[in-house]
XYZ file of C-alpha atoms in Angstrom:
195
model
C 34.958 -170.329 82.629
C 33.299 -171.648 85.754
C 35.394 -174.102 87.758
C 33.638 -177.475 88.116
C 33.669 -177.167 91.928
C 32.034 -173.710 91.862
C 28.288 -173.301 92.343
C 26.084 -170.824 90.481
C 22.486 -170.646 91.700
C 19.856 -171.405 89.066
C 18.501 -167.847 89.035
C 21.891 -166.108 89.128
C 23.164 -164.584 85.871
C 26.723 -164.977 84.603
C 27.288 -163.140 81.324
C 30.351 -162.355 79.205
C 34.024 -163.027 79.841
C 33.738 -164.349 83.399
C 36.016 -166.705 85.331
C 34.786 -168.170 88.620
C 37.354 -169.996 90.737
C 37.430 -173.235 92.641
C 34.786 -173.720 95.371
C 33.302 -170.249 94.874
C 29.566 -169.724 95.299
C 27.360 -167.347 93.308
C 24.058 -167.279 95.177
C 20.455 -166.631 94.263
C 19.684 -163.545 92.202
C 23.333 -162.488 91.894
C 24.292 -160.817 88.612
C 27.846 -161.234 87.290
C 27.902 -159.189 84.083
C 31.034 -158.547 81.997
C 30.198 -155.673 79.646
C 33.171 -155.631 77.274
C 35.758 -156.211 80.012
C 36.461 -159.307 82.044
C 35.471 -160.475 85.505
C 37.637 -162.805 87.576
C 36.315 -164.234 90.818
C 38.979 -166.110 92.788
C 38.762 -169.343 94.765
C 36.473 -169.865 97.755
C 34.630 -166.584 97.215
C 31.035 -166.065 98.247
C 28.814 -163.733 96.213
C 25.596 -163.386 98.199
C 21.999 -162.900 97.093
C 21.228 -160.077 94.654
C 24.795 -158.772 94.504
C 25.734 -157.085 91.223
C 29.267 -157.499 89.861
C 30.062 -155.610 86.648
C 32.957 -154.856 84.345
C 33.110 -152.581 81.315
C 35.406 -152.056 78.349
C 37.190 -149.419 80.458
C 37.342 -151.334 83.765
C 37.858 -155.048 84.386
C 36.765 -156.519 87.716
C 39.151 -158.741 89.646
C 38.260 -160.363 92.967
C 40.944 -162.314 94.828
C 40.541 -165.466 96.889
C 38.445 -165.923 100.043
C 36.347 -162.779 99.578
C 32.734 -162.310 100.623
C 30.510 -159.972 98.623
C 27.359 -159.332 100.659
C 23.706 -159.214 99.618
C 22.531 -156.261 97.529
C 26.041 -154.941 96.952
C 27.251 -153.247 93.774
C 30.850 -153.840 92.712
C 31.989 -152.346 89.392
C 35.291 -152.474 87.531
C 37.664 -152.548 90.470
C 40.386 -154.693 92.033
C 39.671 -156.523 95.267
C 42.606 -158.367 96.798
C 42.383 -161.563 98.891
C 40.311 -161.886 102.082
C 38.172 -158.773 101.627
C 34.713 -158.480 103.209
C 32.088 -156.285 101.540
C 28.885 -156.129 103.594
C 25.222 -155.783 102.650
C 24.310 -152.819 100.471
C 27.877 -151.568 99.971
C 29.137 -150.081 96.693
C 32.629 -150.209 95.218
C 33.169 -148.094 92.096
C 35.313 -148.190 88.960
C 39.072 -148.137 89.320
C 38.995 -148.647 93.095
C 41.498 -150.986 94.741
C 40.813 -152.720 98.044
C 43.958 -154.275 99.423
C 44.113 -157.544 101.367
C 41.880 -157.865 104.426
C 39.822 -154.678 103.961
C 36.252 -154.431 105.225
C 33.499 -152.321 103.727
C 30.681 -152.470 106.230
C 26.900 -152.181 105.633
C 26.058 -149.459 103.074
C 29.677 -148.302 102.903
C 30.929 -146.705 99.682
C 34.349 -146.911 98.059
C 34.405 -144.253 95.360
C 35.949 -144.043 91.915
C 39.747 -144.613 91.768
C 39.979 -144.954 95.552
C 42.745 -147.070 97.082
C 41.991 -148.612 100.480
C 45.069 -149.853 102.344
C 45.385 -153.428 103.589
C 43.303 -154.197 106.663
C 41.430 -150.870 106.620
C 37.720 -150.727 107.563
C 35.094 -148.463 106.023
C 32.489 -148.008 108.815
C 28.751 -148.527 108.357
C 27.420 -145.996 105.845
C 30.735 -144.125 105.509
C 32.466 -143.083 102.268
C 36.072 -143.759 101.212
C 37.460 -141.481 98.500
C 40.900 -140.769 97.047
C 44.305 -142.422 96.772
C 45.172 -143.030 99.512
C 41.620 -143.310 100.781
C 40.239 -140.739 103.153
C 37.178 -141.934 105.035
C 34.240 -139.633 105.788
C 30.823 -139.934 107.390
C 28.090 -139.474 104.776
C 27.133 -135.988 106.003
C 30.516 -134.549 104.855
C 29.480 -134.144 101.217
C 31.530 -131.005 100.569
C 34.734 -132.655 101.816
C 33.991 -135.783 99.780
C 33.201 -133.740 96.664
C 36.445 -131.762 96.956
C 38.363 -135.029 96.471
C 35.868 -136.682 94.127
C 35.275 -133.872 91.602
C 38.768 -133.979 90.015
C 38.442 -137.762 89.576
C 35.924 -136.910 86.818
C 33.373 -139.720 87.088
C 31.712 -139.029 83.680
C 35.050 -139.219 81.856
C 36.351 -142.222 83.798
C 33.183 -144.299 83.492
C 31.469 -143.099 80.297
C 34.328 -141.458 78.379
C 32.531 -138.098 78.330
C 34.076 -134.943 79.804
C 32.098 -133.572 82.759
C 31.263 -130.271 81.033
C 29.847 -132.204 78.040
C 28.120 -134.956 80.029
C 24.354 -134.951 80.141
C 21.873 -137.776 80.515
C 21.029 -137.780 76.785
C 24.663 -138.442 75.808
C 25.203 -140.935 78.625
C 22.076 -143.010 77.976
C 22.558 -142.969 74.178
C 26.117 -144.226 74.580
C 25.100 -146.929 77.074
C 22.193 -147.985 74.863
C 24.625 -148.568 71.995
C 27.149 -150.418 74.154
C 24.528 -152.626 75.795
C 22.821 -153.503 72.508
C 25.159 -156.468 72.054
C 22.982 -158.389 74.555
C 20.341 -158.617 71.834
C 22.187 -161.675 70.482
C 22.888 -163.401 73.813
C 22.235 -167.115 74.082
C 21.535 -169.080 77.239
C 23.960 -171.901 77.947
C 23.265 -174.695 80.349
C 25.805 -175.131 83.123
C 27.157 -178.482 84.279
C 24.684 -178.236 87.177
C 21.736 -178.150 84.761
C 22.556 -181.381 82.911
C 20.113 -184.245 83.104
C 21.360 -187.291 85.106
């Protein structure tokens, strides 16, 4: 459901079980795709150009009120509380939780199942991982991996144990899951109606 006061740009895509709140704006090229789960975008949120918001059957996406999702960001199956700023090119992964007033600056990453405390800032290009979040510069891969490996990304996201995960199994499973788009229909929004 898209609130009548919300705006969705004509070349943005909204697909699946999606709710967009009052006075929110989904700008040009943005993709809001619910793949088996739901997506809720609160009131007065701004989703900038070419941002990708996704949910899955394993991870719903919930965005609170007064949030800004910057251009070219990727936000998947997480919880974002009120008044959060996610800058250009950032990524927030499945099961993450950003509490009220957090900032993820340009090209920052919030990893799988990571909880970022209220008001915390992820610096430009840095990586937050764990619960509670530890924040690392990108050149600290070994320290990041030590926390990230037990979170088991393949199992959490694809339902496949790490030792069994390979690209054949992952892409075959995703191909099956995503096949339901074959029957999608395009609906006109209130904005598209003739006067």
